[in-house]
CSV table of C-alpha atoms and ligand atoms in Angstrom, one decimal:
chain,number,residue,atom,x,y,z
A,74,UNK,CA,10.0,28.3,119.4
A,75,UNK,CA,6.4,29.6,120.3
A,76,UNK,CA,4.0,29.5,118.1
A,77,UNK,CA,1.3,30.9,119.8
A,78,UNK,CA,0.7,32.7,116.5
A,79,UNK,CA,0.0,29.4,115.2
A,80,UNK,CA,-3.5,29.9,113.1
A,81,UNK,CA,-5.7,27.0,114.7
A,82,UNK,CA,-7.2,27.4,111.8
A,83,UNK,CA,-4.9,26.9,109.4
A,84,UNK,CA,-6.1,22.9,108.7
A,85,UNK,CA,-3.0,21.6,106.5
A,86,UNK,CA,-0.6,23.3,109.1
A,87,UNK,CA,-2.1,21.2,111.5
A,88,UNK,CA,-2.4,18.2,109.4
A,89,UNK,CA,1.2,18.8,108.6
A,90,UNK,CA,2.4,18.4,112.3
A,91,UNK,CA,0.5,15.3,113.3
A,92,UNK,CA,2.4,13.0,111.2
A,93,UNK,CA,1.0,10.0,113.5
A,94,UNK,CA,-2.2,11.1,112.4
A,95,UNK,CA,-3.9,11.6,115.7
A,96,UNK,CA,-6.5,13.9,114.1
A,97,UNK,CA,-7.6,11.4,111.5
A,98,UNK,CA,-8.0,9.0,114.6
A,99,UNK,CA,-10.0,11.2,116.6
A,100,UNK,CA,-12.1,12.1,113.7
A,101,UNK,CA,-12.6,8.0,113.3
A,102,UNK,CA,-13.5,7.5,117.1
A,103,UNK,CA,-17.4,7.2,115.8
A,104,UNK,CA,-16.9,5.0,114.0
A,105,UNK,CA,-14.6,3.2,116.5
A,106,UNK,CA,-18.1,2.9,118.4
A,107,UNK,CA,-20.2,1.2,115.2
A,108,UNK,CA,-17.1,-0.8,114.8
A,109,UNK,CA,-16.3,-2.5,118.2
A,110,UNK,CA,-20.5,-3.4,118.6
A,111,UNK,CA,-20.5,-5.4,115.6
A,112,UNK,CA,-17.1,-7.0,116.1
A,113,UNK,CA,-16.6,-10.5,117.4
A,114,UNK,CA,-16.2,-11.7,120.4
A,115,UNK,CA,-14.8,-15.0,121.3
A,116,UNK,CA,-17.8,-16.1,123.7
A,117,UNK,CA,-20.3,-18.0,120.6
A,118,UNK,CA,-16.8,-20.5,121.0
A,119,UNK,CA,-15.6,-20.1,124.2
A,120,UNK,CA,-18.8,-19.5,126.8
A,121,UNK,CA,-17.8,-17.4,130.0
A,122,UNK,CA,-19.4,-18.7,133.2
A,123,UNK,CA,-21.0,-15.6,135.3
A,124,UNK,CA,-22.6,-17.6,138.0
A,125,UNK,CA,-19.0,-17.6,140.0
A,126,UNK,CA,-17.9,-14.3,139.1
A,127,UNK,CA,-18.0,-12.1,142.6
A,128,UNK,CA,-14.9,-9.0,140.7
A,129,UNK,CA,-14.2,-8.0,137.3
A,130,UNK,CA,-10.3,-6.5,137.6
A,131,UNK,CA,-9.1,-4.8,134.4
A,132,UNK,CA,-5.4,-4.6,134.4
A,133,UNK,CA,-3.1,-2.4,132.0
A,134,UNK,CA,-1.4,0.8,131.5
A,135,UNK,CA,-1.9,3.9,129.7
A,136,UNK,CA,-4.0,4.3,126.8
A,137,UNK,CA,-5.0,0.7,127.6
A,138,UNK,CA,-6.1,1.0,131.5
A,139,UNK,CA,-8.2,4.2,130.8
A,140,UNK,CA,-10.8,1.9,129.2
A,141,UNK,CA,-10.7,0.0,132.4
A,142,UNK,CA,-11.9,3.3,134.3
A,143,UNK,CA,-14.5,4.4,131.9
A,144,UNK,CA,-15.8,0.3,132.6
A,145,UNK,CA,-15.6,1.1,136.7
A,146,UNK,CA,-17.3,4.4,136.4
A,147,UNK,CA,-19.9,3.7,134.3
A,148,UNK,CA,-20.9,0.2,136.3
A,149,UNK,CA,-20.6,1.1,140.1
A,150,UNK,CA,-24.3,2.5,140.2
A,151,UNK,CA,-26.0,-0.2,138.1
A,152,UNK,CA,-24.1,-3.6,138.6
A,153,UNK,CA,-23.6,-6.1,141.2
A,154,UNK,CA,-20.1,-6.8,140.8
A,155,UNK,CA,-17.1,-4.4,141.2
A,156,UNK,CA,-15.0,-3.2,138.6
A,157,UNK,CA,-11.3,-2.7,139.6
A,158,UNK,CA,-8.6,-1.5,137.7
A,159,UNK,CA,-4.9,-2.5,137.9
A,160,UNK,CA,-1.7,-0.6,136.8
A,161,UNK,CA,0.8,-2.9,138.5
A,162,UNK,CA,3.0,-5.9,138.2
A,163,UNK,CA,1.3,-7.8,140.6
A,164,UNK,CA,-2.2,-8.0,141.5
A,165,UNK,CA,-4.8,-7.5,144.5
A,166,UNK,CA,-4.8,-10.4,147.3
A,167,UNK,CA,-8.5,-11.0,146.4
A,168,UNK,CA,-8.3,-12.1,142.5
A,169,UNK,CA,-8.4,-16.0,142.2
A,170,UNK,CA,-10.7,-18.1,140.1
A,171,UNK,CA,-14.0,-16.2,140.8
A,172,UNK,CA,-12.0,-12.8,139.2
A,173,UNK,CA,-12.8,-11.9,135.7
A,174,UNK,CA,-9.4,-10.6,134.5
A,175,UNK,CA,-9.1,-8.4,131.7
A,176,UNK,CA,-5.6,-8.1,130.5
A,177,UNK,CA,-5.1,-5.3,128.1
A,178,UNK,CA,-2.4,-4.0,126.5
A,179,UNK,CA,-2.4,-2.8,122.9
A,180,UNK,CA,0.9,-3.4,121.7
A,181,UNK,CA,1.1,-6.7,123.9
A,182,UNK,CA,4.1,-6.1,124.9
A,183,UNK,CA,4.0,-4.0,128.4
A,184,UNK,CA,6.2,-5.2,130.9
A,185,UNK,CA,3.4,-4.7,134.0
A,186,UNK,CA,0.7,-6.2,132.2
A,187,UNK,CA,2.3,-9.2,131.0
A,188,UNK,CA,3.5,-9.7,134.8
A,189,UNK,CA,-0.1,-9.4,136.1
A,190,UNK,CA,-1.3,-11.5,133.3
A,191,UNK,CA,0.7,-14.6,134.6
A,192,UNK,CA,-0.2,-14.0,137.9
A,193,UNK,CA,-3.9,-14.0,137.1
A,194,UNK,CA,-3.3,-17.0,135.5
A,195,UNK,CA,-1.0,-18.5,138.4
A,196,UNK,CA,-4.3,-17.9,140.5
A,197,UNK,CA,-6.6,-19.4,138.0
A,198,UNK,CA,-8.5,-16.4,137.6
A,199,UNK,CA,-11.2,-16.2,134.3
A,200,UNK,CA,-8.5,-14.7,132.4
A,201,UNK,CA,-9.0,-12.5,129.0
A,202,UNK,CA,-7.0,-10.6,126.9
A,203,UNK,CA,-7.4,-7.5,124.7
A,204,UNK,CA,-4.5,-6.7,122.7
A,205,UNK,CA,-3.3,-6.2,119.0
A,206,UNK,CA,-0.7,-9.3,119.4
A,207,UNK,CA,2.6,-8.9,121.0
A,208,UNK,CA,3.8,-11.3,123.6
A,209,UNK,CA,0.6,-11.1,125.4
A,210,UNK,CA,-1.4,-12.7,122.4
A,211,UNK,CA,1.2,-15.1,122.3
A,212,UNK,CA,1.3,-16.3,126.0
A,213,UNK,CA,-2.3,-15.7,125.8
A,214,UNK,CA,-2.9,-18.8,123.0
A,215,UNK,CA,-0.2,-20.8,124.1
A,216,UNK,CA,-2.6,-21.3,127.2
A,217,UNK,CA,-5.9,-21.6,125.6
A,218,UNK,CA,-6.6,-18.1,127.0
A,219,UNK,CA,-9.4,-16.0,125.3
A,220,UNK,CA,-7.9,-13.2,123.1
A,221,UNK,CA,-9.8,-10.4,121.7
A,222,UNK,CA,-7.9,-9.0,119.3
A,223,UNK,CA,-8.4,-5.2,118.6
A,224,UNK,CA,-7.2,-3.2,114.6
A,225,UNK,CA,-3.9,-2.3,114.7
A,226,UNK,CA,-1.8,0.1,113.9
A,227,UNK,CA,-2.7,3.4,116.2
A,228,UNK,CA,-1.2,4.9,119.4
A,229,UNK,CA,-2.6,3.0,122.1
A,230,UNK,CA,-4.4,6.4,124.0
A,231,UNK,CA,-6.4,6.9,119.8
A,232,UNK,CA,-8.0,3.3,120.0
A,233,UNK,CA,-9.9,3.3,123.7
A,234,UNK,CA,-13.1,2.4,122.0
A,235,UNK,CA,-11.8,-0.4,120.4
A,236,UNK,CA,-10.1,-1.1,123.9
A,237,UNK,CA,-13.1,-0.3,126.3
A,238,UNK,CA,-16.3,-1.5,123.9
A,239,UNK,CA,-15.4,-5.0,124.0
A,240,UNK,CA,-14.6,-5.1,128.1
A,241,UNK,CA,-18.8,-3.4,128.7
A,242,UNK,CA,-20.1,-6.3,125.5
A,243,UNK,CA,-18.4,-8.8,127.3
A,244,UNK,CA,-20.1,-7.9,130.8
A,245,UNK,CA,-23.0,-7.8,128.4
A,246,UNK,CA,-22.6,-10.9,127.4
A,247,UNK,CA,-22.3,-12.3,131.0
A,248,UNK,CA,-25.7,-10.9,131.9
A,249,UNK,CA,-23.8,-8.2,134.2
A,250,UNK,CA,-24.8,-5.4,132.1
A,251,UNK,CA,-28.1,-4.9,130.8
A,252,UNK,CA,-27.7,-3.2,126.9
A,253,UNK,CA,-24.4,-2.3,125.5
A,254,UNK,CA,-25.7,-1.8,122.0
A,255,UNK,CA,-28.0,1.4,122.3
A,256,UNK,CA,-25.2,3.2,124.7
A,257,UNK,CA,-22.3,2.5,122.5
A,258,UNK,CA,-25.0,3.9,119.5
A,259,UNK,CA,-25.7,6.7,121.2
A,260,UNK,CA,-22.0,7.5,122.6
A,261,UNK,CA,-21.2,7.4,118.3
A,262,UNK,CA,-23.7,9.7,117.7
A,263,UNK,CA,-22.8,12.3,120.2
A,264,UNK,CA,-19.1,12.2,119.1
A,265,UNK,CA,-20.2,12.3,115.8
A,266,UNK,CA,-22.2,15.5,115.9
A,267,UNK,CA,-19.5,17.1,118.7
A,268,UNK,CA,-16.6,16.7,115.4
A,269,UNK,CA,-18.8,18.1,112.6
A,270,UNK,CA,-20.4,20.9,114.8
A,271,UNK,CA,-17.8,21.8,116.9
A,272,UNK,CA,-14.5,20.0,117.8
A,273,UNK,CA,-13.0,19.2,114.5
A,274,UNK,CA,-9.9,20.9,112.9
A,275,UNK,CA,-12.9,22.4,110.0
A,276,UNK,CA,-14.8,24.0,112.6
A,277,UNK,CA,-13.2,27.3,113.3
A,278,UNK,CA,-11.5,28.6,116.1
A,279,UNK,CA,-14.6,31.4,117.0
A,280,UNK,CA,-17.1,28.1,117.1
A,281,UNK,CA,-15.1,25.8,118.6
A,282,UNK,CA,-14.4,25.0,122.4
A,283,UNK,CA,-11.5,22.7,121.9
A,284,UNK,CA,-9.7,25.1,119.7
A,285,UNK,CA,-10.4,28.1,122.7
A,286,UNK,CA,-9.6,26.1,125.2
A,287,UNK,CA,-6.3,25.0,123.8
A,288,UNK,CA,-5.5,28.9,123.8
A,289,UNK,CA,-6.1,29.5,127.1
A,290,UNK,CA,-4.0,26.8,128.3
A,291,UNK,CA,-1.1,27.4,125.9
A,292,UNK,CA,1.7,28.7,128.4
A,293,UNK,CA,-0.4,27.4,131.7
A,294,UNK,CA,-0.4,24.7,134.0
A,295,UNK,CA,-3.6,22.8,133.3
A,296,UNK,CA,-5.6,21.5,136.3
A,297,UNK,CA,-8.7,19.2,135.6
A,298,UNK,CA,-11.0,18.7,137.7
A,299,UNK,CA,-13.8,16.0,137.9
A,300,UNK,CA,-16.5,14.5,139.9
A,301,UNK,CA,-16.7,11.1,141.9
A,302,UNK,CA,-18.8,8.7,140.1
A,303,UNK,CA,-19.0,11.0,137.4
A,304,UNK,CA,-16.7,13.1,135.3
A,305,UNK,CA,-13.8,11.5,137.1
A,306,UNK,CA,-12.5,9.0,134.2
A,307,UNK,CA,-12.4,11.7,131.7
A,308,UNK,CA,-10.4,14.1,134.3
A,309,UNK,CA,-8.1,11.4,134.6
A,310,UNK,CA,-7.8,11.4,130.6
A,311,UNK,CA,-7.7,15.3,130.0
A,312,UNK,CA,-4.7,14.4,132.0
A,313,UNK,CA,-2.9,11.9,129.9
A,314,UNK,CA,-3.8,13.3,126.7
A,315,UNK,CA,-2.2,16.6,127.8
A,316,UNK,CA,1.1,14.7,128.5
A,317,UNK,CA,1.2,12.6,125.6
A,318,UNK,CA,-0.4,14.7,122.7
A,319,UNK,CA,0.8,18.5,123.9
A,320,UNK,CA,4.5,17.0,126.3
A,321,UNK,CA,2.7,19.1,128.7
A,322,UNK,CA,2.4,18.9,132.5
A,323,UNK,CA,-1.2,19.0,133.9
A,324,UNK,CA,-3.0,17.6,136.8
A,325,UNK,CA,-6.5,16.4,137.9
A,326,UNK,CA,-8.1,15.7,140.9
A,327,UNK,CA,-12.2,15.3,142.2
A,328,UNK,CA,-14.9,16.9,143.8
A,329,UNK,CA,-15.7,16.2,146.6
A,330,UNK,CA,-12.1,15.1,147.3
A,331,UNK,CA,-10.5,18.4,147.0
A,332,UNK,CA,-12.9,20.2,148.3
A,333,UNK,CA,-10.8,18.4,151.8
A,334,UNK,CA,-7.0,19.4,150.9
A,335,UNK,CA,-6.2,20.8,147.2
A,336,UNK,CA,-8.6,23.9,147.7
A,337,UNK,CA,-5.9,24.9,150.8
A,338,UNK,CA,-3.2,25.0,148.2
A,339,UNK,CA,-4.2,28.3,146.1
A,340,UNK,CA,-2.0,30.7,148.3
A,341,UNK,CA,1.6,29.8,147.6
A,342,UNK,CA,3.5,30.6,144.9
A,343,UNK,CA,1.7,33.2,143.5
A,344,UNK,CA,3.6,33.3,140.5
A,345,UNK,CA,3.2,30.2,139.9
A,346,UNK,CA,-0.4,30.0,140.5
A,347,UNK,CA,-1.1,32.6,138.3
A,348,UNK,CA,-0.3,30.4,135.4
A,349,UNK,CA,-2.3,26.9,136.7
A,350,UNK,CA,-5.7,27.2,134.5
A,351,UNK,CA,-8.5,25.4,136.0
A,352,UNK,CA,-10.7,23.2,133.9
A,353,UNK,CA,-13.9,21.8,135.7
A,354,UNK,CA,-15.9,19.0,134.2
A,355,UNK,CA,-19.4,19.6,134.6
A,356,UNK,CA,-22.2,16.5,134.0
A,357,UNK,CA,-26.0,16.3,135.0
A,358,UNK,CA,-25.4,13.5,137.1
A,359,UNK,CA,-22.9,15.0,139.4
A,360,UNK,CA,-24.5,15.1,143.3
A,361,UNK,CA,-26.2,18.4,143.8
A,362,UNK,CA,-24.3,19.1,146.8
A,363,UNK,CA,-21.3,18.6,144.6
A,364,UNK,CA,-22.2,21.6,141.9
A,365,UNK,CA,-22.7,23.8,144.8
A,366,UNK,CA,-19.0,22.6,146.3
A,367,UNK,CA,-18.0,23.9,142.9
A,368,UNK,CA,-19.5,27.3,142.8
A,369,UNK,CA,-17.7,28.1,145.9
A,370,UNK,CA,-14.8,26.2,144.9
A,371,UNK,CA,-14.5,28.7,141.9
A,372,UNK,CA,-14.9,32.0,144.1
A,373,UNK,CA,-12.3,30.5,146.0
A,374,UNK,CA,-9.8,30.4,143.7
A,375,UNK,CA,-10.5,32.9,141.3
A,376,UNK,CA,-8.5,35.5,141.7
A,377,UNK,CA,-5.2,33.1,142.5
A,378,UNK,CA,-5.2,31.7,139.1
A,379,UNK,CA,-4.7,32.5,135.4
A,380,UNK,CA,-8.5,31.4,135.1
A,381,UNK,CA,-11.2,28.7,134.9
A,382,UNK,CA,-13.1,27.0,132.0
A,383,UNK,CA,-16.0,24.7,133.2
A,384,UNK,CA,-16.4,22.2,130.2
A,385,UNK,CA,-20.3,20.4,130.3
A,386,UNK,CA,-20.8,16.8,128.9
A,387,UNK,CA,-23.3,16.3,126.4
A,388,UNK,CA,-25.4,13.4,125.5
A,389,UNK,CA,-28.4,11.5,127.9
A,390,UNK,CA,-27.1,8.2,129.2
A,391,UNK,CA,-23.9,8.4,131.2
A,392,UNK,CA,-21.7,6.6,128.6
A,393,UNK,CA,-22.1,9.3,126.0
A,394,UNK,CA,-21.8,11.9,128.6
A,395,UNK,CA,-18.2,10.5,129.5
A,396,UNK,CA,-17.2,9.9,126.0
A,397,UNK,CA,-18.0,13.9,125.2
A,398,UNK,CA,-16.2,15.2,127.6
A,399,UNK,CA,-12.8,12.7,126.9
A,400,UNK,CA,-13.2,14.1,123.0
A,401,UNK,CA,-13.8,17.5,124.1
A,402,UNK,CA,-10.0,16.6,125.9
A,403,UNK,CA,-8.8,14.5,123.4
A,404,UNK,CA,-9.7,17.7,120.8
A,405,UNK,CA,-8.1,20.9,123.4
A,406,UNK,CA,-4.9,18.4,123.4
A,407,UNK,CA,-3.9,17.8,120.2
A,408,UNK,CA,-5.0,22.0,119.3
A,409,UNK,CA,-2.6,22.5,122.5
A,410,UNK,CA,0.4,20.6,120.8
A,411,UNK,CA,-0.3,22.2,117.5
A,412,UNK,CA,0.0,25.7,119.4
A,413,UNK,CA,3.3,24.4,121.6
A,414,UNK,CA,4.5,23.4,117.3
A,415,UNK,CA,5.2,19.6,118.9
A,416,UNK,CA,3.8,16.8,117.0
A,417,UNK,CA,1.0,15.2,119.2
A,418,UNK,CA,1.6,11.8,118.3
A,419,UNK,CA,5.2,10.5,118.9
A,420,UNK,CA,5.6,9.4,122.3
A,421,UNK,CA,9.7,9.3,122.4
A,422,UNK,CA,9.8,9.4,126.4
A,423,UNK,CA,8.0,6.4,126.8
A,424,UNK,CA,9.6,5.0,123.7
A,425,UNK,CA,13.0,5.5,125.3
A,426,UNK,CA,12.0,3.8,128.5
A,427,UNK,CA,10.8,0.8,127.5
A,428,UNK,CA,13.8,0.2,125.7
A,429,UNK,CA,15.8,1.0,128.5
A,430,UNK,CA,13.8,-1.2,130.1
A,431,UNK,CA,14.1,-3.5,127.2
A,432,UNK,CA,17.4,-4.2,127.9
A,433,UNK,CA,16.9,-5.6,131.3
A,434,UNK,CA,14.3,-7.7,130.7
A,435,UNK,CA,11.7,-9.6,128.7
A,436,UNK,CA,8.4,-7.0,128.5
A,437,UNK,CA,8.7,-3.6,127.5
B,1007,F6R,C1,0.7,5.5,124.0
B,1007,F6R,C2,-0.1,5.4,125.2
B,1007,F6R,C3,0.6,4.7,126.4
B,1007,F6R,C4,0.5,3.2,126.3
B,1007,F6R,C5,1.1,2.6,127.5
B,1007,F6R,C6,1.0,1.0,127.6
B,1007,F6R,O1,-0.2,6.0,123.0
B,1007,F6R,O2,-1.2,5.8,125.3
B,1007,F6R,O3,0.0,5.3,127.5
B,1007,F6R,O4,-0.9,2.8,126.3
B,1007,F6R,O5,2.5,2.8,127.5
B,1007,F6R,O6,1.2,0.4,126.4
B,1007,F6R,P1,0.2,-0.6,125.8
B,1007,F6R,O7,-1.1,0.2,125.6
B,1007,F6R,O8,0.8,-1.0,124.5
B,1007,F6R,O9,0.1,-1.7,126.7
């Protein structure tokens, strides 16, 4: 049934369809950023050597490898040692016992994480891991492996502060990273302000982007794009939150990246392009020669498609800036499912293969 008519607006109607409470969680992401600072980490008991550290690899799935990219992103300019992330059973030749492993899983129980988790520990890589329990926390202890253990009892894709803050305090912690606290402040603050002024179901629809958006990509293909080094992560999550709030296809790529292939692609079909909406991330630190790339870009491909939003981070320090843009997403999908009349926070595909998967074998 459409209900395109659905009023936006209309705050217990959309309260009434989130029965996972997605919108209470995104309301509580601030305070998701006060929280993790002040929680503790393991390292007052268990010190972490940095001196033979040469990688940081953060492996998981999901909801809890997105963390991982935010950690990549906002590191490659400012530290000495790469951040990789893996979404895989196995892991890259390199990791051994000067690898600082992340494993992170929120439920604990995902089959490709637990896999790469025993690798890492095969290898005798520095091995950590971030979950809620599950079998991970369990094979974790049973080894005398750190475990930070994150609150419980949200959808995986609602808790990435309490899944990313610990990774950057950690690197923090390590000396890698020079001062966690005042970015994760100011990243609370921006979110904070962004729900009361403008993203959150009170704000109505005529002041509030998320709410537009989600109109104009209610029947449309969404295509997010972001920049290298910049905007990419939170492209990446537009994404995902698309698929798993609003069961909705959508697709993101990068400046300058597409600027080489995708941009050739806005001929054929027509009817099918005339329903792809184009969202561009926008941040101050994207590469000057990248915001002209997406000026053109946008005359380009103008008249071939239903239309394009350019979304613009807020915030000063790069952190923030990625976290305003994610909530900005985070916000347009959940408005989207409310519009499609799904219920953003069940994830029943996923639910169903993991069983499936279940049945075969010991993760899920
Ligand atoms: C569900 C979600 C998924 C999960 C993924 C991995 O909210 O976001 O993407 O994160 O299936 O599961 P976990 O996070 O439990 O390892």
């Amino acid at each position: 049934m459409s209900l395109y008519n659905f009023d936006l607006d209309n705050i217990d109607g959309l309260y009434r369809l989130d029965s996972a409470g997605m919108l209470k969680m995104l309301a509580e992401l601030p305070t998701q950023c006060r929280q993790a600072q002040n929680a503790p980490l393991p390292w007052e008991e268990r010190p972490l050597a940095a001196e033979s550290i040469t990688h940081v690899v953060v492996t998981g799935l999901g909801g809890s490898a997105i963390g991982g990219d935010i950690l990549r992103v906002l590191t490659a300019g400012r530290m000495p040692v790469p951040v990789i992330v893996n979404r895989d059973y196995g892991l890259p030749h390199f990791v051994g016992p000067d690898t600082l492993v992340f494993a992170v899983s929120y439920s604990g129980n995902t089959e490709e994480t637990l896999s790469s988790f025993e690798e890492a520990r095969r290898r005798g890589a520095a091995l950590v891991a971030v979950t809620t329990g599950g079998a991970l926390a369990k094979a974790a202890q049973s080894c005398g492996i750190p475990v930070i253990t994150v609150p419980g009892g949200l959808a995986p894709r609602a808790a990435v502060g309490y899944l990313f803050f610990p990774l950057l305090r950690t690197l923090e912690h390590l000396g890698f990273w020079p001062d966690a606290a005042a970015e994760i402040e100011e990243a609370g603050e921006v979110l904070k302000a962004m729900h009361e002024k403008s993203l959150g179901p009170h704000v109505p629809q005529d002041k509030n982007p998320a709410k537009q958006l989600a109109r104009r990509l209610y029947g449309r293909l969404a295509v997010i794009w972001g920049s290298s080094g910049t905007t990419e992560v939170a492209a990446q999550r537009w994404k995902g939150q698309i698929n798993e709030n609003a069961k909705a296809p959508a697709y993101w790529n990068v400046f300058p990246e597409l600027n080489h292939n995708e941009i050739v692609g806005f001929r054929f079909p027509a009817s099918i392009l005339k329903n792809v909406h184009v969202v561009v991330l926008r941040d101050e630190g994207d590469h000057p020669r990248v915001q002209k790339r997406m000026e053109i870009t946008a005359k380009v491909i103008d008249g071939a498609v239903d239309g394009i939003t350019e979304v613009h981070s807020q915030g000063k320090g790069l952190l923030a800036r990625i976290f305003s843009l994610i909530y900005t997403g985070d916000y347009t999908s959940v408005y989207l499912a409310a519009l499609y009349g799904t219920d953003p926070g069940p994830v029943e595909v996923i639910d169903y293969l993991k069983r499936e998967l279940g049945k075969n074998g010991a993760g899920s």
